[in-house]
PDB file of C-alpha atoms in Angstrom:
ATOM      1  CA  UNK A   1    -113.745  65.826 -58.760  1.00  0.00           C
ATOM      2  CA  UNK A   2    -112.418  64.094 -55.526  1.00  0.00           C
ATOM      3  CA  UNK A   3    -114.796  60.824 -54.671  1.00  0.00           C
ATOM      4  CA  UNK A   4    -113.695  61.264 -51.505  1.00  0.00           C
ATOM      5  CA  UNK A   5    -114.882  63.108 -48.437  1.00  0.00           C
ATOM      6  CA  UNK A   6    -112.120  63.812 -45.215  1.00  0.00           C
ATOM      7  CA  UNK A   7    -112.614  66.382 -42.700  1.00  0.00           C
ATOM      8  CA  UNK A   8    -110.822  69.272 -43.345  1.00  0.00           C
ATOM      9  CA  UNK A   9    -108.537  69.275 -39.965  1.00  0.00           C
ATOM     10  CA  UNK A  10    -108.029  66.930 -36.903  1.00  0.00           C
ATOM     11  CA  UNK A  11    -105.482  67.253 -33.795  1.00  0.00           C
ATOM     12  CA  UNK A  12    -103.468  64.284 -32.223  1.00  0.00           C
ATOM     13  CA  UNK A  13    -101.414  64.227 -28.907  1.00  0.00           C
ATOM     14  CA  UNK A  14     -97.960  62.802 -29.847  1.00  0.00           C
ATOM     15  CA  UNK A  15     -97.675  59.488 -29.265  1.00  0.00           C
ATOM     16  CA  UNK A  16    -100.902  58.750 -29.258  1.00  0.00           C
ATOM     17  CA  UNK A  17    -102.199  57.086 -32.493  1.00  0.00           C
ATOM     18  CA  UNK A  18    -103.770  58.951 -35.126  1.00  0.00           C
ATOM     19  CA  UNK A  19    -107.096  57.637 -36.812  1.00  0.00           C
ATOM     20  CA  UNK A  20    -107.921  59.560 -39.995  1.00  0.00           C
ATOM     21  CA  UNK A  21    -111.454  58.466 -41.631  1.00  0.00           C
ATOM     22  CA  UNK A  22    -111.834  58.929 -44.854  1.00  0.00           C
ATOM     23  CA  UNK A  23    -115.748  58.391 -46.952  1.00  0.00           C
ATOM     24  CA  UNK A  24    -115.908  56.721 -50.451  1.00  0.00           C
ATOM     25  CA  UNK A  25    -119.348  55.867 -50.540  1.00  0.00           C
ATOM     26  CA  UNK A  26    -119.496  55.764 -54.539  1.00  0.00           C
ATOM     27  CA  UNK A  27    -116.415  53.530 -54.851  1.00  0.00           C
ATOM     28  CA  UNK A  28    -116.206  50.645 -58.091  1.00  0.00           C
ATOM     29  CA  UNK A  29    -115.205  47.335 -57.744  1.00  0.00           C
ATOM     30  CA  UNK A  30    -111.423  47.687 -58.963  1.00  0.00           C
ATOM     31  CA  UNK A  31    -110.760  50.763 -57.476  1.00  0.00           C
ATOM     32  CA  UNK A  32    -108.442  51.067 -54.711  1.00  0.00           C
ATOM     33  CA  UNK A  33    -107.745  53.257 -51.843  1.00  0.00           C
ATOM     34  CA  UNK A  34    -104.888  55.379 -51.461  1.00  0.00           C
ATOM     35  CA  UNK A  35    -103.385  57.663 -48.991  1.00  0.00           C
ATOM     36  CA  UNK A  36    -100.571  60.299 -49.386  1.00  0.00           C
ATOM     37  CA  UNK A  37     -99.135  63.140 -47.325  1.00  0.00           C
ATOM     38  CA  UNK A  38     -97.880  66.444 -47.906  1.00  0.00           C
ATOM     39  CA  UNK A  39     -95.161  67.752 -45.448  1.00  0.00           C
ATOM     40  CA  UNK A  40     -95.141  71.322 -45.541  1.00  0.00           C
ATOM     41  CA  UNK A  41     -95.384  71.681 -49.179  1.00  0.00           C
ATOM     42  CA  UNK A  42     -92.834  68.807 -49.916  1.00  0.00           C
ATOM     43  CA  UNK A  43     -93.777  66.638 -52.787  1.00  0.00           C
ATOM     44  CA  UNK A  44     -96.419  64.349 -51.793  1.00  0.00           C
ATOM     45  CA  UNK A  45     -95.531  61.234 -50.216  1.00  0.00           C
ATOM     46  CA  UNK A  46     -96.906  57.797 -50.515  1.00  0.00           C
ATOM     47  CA  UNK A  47     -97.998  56.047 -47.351  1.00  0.00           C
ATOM     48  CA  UNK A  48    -100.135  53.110 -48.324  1.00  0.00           C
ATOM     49  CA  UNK A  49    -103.144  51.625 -50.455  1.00  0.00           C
ATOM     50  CA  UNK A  50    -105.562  48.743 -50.416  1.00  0.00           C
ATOM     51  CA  UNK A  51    -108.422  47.483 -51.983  1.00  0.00           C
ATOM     52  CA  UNK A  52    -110.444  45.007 -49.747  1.00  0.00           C
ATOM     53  CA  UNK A  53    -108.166  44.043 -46.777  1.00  0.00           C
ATOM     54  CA  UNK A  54    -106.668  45.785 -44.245  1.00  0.00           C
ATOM     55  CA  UNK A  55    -102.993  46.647 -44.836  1.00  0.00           C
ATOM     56  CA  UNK A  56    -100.340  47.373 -42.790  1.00  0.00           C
ATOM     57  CA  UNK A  57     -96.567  48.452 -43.494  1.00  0.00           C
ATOM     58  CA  UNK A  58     -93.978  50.140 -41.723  1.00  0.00           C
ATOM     59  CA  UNK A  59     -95.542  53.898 -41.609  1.00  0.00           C
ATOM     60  CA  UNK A  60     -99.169  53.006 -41.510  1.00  0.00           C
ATOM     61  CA  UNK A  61    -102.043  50.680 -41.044  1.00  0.00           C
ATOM     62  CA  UNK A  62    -105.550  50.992 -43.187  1.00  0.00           C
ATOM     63  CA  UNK A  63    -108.491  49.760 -42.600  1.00  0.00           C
ATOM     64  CA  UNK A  64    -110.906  49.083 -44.891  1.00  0.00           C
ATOM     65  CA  UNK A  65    -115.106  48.450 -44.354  1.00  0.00           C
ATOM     66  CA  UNK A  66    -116.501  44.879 -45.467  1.00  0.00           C
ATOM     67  CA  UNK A  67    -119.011  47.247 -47.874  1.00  0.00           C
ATOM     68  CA  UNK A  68    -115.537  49.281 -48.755  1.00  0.00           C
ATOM     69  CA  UNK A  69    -117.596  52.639 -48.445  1.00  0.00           C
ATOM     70  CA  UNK A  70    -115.230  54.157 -45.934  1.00  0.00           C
ATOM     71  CA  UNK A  71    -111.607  53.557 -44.681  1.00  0.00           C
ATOM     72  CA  UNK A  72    -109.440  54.517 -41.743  1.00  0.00           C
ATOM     73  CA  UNK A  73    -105.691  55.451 -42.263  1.00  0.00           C
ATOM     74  CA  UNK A  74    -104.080  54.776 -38.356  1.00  0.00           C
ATOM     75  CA  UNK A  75    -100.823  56.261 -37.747  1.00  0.00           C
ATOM     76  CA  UNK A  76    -100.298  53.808 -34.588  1.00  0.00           C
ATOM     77  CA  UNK A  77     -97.314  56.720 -32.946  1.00  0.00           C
ATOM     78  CA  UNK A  78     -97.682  59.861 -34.102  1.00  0.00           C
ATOM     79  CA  UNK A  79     -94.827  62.308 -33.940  1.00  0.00           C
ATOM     80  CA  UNK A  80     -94.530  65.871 -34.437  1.00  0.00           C
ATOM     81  CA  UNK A  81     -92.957  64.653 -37.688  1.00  0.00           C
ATOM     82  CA  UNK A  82     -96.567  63.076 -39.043  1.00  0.00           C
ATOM     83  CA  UNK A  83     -98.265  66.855 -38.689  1.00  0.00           C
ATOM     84  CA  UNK A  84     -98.903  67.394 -42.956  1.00  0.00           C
ATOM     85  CA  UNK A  85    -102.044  67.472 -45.318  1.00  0.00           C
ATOM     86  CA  UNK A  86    -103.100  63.703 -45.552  1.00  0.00           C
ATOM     87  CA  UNK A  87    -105.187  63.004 -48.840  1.00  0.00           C
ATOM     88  CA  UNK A  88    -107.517  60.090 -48.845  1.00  0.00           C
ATOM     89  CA  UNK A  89    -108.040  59.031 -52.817  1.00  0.00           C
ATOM     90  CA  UNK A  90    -109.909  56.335 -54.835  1.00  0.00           C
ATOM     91  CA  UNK A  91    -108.494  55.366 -57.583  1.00  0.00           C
ATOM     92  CA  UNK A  92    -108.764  52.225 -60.486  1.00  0.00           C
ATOM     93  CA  UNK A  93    -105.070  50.777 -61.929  1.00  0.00           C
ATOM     94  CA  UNK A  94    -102.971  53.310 -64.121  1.00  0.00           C
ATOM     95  CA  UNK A  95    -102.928  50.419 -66.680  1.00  0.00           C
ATOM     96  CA  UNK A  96    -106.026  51.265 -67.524  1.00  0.00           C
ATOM     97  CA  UNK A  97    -106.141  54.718 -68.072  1.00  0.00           C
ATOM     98  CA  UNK A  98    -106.764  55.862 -64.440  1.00  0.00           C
ATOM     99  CA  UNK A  99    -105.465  58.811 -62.624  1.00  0.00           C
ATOM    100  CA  UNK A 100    -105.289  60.276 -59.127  1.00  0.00           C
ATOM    101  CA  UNK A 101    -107.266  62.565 -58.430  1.00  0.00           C
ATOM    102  CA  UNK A 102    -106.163  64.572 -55.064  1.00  0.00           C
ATOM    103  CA  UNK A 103    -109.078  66.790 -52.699  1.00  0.00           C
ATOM    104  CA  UNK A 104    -108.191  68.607 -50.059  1.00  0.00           C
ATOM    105  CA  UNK A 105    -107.538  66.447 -47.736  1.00  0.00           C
ATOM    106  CA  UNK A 106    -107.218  66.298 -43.507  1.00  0.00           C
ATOM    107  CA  UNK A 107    -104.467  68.816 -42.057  1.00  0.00           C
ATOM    108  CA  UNK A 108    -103.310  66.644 -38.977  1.00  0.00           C
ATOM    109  CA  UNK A 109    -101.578  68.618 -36.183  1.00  0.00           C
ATOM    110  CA  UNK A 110     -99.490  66.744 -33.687  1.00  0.00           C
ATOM    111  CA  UNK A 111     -99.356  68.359 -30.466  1.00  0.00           C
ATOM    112  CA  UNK A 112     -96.861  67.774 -27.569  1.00  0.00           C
TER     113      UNK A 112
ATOM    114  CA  UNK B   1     -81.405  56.064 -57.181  1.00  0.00           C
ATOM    115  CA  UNK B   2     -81.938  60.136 -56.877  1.00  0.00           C
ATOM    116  CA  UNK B   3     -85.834  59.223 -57.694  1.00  0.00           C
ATOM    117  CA  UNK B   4     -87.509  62.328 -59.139  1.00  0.00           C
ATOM    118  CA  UNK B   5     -86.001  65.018 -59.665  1.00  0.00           C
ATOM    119  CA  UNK B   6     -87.398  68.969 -60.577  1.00  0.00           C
ATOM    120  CA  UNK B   7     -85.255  71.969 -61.755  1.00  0.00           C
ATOM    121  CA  UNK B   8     -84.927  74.633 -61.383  1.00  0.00           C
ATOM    122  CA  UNK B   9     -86.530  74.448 -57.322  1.00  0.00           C
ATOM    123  CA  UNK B  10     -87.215  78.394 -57.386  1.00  0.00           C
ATOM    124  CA  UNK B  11     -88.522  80.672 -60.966  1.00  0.00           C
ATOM    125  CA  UNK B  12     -89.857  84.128 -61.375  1.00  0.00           C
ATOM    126  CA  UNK B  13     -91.198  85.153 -64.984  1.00  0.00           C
ATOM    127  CA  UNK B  14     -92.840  88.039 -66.875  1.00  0.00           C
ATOM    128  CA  UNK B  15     -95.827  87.860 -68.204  1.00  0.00           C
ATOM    129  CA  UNK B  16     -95.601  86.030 -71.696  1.00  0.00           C
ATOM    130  CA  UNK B  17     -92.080  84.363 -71.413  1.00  0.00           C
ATOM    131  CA  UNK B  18     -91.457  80.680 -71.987  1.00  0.00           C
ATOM    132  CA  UNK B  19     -89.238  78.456 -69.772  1.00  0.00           C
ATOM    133  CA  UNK B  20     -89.282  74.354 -69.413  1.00  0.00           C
ATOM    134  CA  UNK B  21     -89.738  73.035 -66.364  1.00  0.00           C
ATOM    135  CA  UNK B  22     -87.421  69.593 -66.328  1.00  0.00           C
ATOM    136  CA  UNK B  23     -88.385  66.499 -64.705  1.00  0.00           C
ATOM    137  CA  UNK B  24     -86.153  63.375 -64.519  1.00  0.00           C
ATOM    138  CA  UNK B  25     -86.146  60.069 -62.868  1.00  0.00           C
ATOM    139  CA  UNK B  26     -83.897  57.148 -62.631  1.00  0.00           C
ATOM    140  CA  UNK B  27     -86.073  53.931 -61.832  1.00  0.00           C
ATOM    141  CA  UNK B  28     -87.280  52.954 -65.263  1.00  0.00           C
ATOM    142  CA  UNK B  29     -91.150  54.230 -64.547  1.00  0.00           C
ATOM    143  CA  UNK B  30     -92.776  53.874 -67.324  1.00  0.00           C
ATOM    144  CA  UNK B  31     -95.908  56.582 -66.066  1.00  0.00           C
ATOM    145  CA  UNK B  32     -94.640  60.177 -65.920  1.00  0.00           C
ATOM    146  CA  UNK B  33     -96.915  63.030 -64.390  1.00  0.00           C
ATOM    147  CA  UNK B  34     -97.045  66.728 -63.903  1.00  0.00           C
ATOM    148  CA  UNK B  35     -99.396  68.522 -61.356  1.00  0.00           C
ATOM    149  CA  UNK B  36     -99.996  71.914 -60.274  1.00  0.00           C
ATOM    150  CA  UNK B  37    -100.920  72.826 -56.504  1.00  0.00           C
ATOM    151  CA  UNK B  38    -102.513  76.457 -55.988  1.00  0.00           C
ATOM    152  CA  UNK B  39    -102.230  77.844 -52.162  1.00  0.00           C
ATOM    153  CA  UNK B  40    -104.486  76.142 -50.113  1.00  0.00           C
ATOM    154  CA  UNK B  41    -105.977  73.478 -52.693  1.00  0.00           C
ATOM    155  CA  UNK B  42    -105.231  70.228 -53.870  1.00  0.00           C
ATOM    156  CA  UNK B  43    -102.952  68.617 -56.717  1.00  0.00           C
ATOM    157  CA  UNK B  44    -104.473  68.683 -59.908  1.00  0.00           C
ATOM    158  CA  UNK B  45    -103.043  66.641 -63.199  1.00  0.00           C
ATOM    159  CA  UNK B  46    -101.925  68.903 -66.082  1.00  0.00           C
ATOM    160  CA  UNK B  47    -100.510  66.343 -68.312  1.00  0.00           C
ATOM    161  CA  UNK B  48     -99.192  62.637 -68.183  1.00  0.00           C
ATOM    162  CA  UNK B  49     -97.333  60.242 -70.176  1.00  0.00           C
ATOM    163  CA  UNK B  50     -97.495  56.403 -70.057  1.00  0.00           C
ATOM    164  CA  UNK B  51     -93.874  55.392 -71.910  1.00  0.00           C
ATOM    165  CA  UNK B  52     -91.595  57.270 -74.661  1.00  0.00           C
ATOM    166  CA  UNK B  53     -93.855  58.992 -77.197  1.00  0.00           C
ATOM    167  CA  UNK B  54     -97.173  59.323 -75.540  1.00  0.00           C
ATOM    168  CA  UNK B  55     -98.943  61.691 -73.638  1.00  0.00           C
ATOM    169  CA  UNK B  56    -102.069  62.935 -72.836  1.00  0.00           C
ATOM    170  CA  UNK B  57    -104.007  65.936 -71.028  1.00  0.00           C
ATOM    171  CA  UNK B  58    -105.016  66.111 -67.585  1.00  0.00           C
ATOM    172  CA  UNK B  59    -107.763  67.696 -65.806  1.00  0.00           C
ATOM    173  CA  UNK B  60    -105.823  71.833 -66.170  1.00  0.00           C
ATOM    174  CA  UNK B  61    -104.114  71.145 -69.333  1.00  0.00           C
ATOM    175  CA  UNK B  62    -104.235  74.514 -71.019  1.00  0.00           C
ATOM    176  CA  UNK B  63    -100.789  76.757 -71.411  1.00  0.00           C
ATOM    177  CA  UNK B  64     -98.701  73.718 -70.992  1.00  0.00           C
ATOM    178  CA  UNK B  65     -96.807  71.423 -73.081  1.00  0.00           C
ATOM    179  CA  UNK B  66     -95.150  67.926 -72.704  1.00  0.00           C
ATOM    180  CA  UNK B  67     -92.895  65.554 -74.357  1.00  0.00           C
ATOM    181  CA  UNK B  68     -91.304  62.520 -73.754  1.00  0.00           C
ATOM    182  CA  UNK B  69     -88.279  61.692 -75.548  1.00  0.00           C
ATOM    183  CA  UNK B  70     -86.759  59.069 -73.342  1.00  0.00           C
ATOM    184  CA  UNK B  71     -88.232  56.898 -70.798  1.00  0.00           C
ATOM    185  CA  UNK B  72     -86.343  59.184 -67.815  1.00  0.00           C
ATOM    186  CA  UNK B  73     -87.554  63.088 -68.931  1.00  0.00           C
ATOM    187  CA  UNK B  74     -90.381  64.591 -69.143  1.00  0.00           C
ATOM    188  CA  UNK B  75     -90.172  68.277 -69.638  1.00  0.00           C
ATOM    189  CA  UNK B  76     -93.565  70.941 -69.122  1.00  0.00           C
ATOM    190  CA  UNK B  77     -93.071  73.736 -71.235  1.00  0.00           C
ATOM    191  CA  UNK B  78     -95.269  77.069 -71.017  1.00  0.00           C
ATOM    192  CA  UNK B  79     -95.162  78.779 -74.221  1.00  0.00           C
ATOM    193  CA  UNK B  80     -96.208  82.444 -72.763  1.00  0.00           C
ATOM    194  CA  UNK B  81     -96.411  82.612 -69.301  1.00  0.00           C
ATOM    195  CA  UNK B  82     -99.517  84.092 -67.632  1.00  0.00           C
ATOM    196  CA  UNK B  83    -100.025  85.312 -63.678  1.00  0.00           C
ATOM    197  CA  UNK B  84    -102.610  82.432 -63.230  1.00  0.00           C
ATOM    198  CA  UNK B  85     -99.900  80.108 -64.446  1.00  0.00           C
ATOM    199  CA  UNK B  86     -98.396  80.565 -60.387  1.00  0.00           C
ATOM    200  CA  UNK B  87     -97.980  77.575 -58.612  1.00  0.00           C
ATOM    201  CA  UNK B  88     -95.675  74.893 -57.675  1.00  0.00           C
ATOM    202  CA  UNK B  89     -95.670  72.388 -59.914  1.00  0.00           C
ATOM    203  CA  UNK B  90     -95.168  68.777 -59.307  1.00  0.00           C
ATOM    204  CA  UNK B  91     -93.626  65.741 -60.832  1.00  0.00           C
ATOM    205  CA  UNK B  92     -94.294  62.503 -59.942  1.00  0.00           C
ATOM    206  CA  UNK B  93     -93.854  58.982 -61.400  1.00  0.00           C
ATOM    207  CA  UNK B  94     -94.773  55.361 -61.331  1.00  0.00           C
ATOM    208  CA  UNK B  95     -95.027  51.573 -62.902  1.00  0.00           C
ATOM    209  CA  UNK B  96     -97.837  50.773 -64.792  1.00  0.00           C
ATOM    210  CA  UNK B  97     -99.088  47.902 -63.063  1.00  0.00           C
ATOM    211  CA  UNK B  98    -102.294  46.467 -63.918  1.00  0.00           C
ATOM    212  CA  UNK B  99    -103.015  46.668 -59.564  1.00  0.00           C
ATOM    213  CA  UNK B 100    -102.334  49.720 -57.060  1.00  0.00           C
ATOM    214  CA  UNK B 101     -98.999  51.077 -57.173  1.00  0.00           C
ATOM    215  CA  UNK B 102     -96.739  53.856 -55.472  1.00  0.00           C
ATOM    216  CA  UNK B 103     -96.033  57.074 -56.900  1.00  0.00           C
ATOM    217  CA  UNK B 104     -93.218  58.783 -56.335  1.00  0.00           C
ATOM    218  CA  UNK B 105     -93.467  62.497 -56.285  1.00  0.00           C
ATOM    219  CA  UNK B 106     -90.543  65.239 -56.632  1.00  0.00           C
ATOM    220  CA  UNK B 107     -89.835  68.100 -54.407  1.00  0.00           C
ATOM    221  CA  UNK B 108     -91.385  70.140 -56.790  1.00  0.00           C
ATOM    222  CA  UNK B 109     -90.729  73.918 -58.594  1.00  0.00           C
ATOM    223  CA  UNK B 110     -92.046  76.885 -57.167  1.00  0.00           C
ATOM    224  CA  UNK B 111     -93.301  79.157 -60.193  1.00  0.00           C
ATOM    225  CA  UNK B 112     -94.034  83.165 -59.885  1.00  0.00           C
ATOM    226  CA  UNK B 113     -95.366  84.717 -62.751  1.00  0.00           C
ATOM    227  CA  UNK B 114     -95.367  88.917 -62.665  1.00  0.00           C
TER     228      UNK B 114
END
């Protein structure tokens, strides 16, 4: 099962920035915090992950609680491009036998 | 690099045929993955492999089969296809760092079963 919880939809003008929270209240100490989007059934797409700090790159920011029992994934522009299924998911390294495990994460709609 | 790449994109079979399902990537991953997505629902891992010659089940690994020859394919076989067996399946792939990592997913192969 998913040890995350999202709400199931959320709307966002375009060009306004888009704040999707995201609850991992049981998370361990070497898991991280992932977030991926789905495009209109597309392959999934990576955005971003963390495991402590905030992060930022070139599509996203994330923002991460000091007690690391909830995050925020910020889309600081949003375009009708960024409407897709976002998936919010906690997971340890690969290395170690780890896998992602996807919910059913936030449908964002961009409006105009 | 092409990335991942799924074929065929589009496949309709009867009830109790076998196909593969390919899956190939370019960038020397050593993780390989397969996941199913029913309408309206999540991703969920059927099988996944973490180098040449080892794999392991998933969370839905039932019906399906995997190899991995070579470090870039890593084929899903259903040995006798069943309706419930509908779905587009995924491919996706990644390093195997001992930290968080990206994984790259393909555009996937959209499976009817009659």
């Amino acid at each position: 099962d998913a040890k995350t919880t999202q709400p199931p939809s959320m709307d966002c003008a375009e060009g306004r920035a888009a704040n999707l929270p995201c609850n991992h209240s049981t998370i361990s100490g070497n898991e991280y915090v992932y977030w991926y989007r789905q495009i209109h059934s597309q392959g999934p797409q990576y955005i971003i992950h963390g495991l402590k700090n905030n992060e930022t790159n070139e599509m996203a920011s994330l923002i991460i609680t000091e007690d690391r029992k909830s995050s925020t994934l910020i889309l600081p522009h949003a375009t009708l491009r960024d409407t897709a299924v976002y998936y919010c998911i906690v997971s340890g390294p690969l290395a170690y036998g780890n896998k992602l495990v996807f919910g059913a994460g936030t449908i964002l709609r961009v409006k105009s | 690099n092409a990335g991942v790449t799924q074929t065929p994109k589009f496949q309709v079979l009867k009830t109790g045929q076998s196909m593969t399902l390919q899956c190939a990537q370019d960038m020397n991953h050593e993780y390989m993955s397969w996941y199913r997505q029913d309408p309206g629902m999540g991703l969920r891992l059927i099988h996944y492999s973490v180098g040449a010659g080892i794999t392991d089940q998933g969370e839905v690994p039932n019906g399906y089969n995997v190899s991995r020859s070579t470090t870039e394919d890593f084929p899903l076989r259903l040995l006798s296809a069943a309706p419930s067996q509908t779905s587009v399946y995924f491919c996706a792939s990644s390093y195997l760092p001992q930290d968080g990592y990206e994984q790259y997913f393909g555009p996937g192969t959209r499976l009817t079963v009659t």
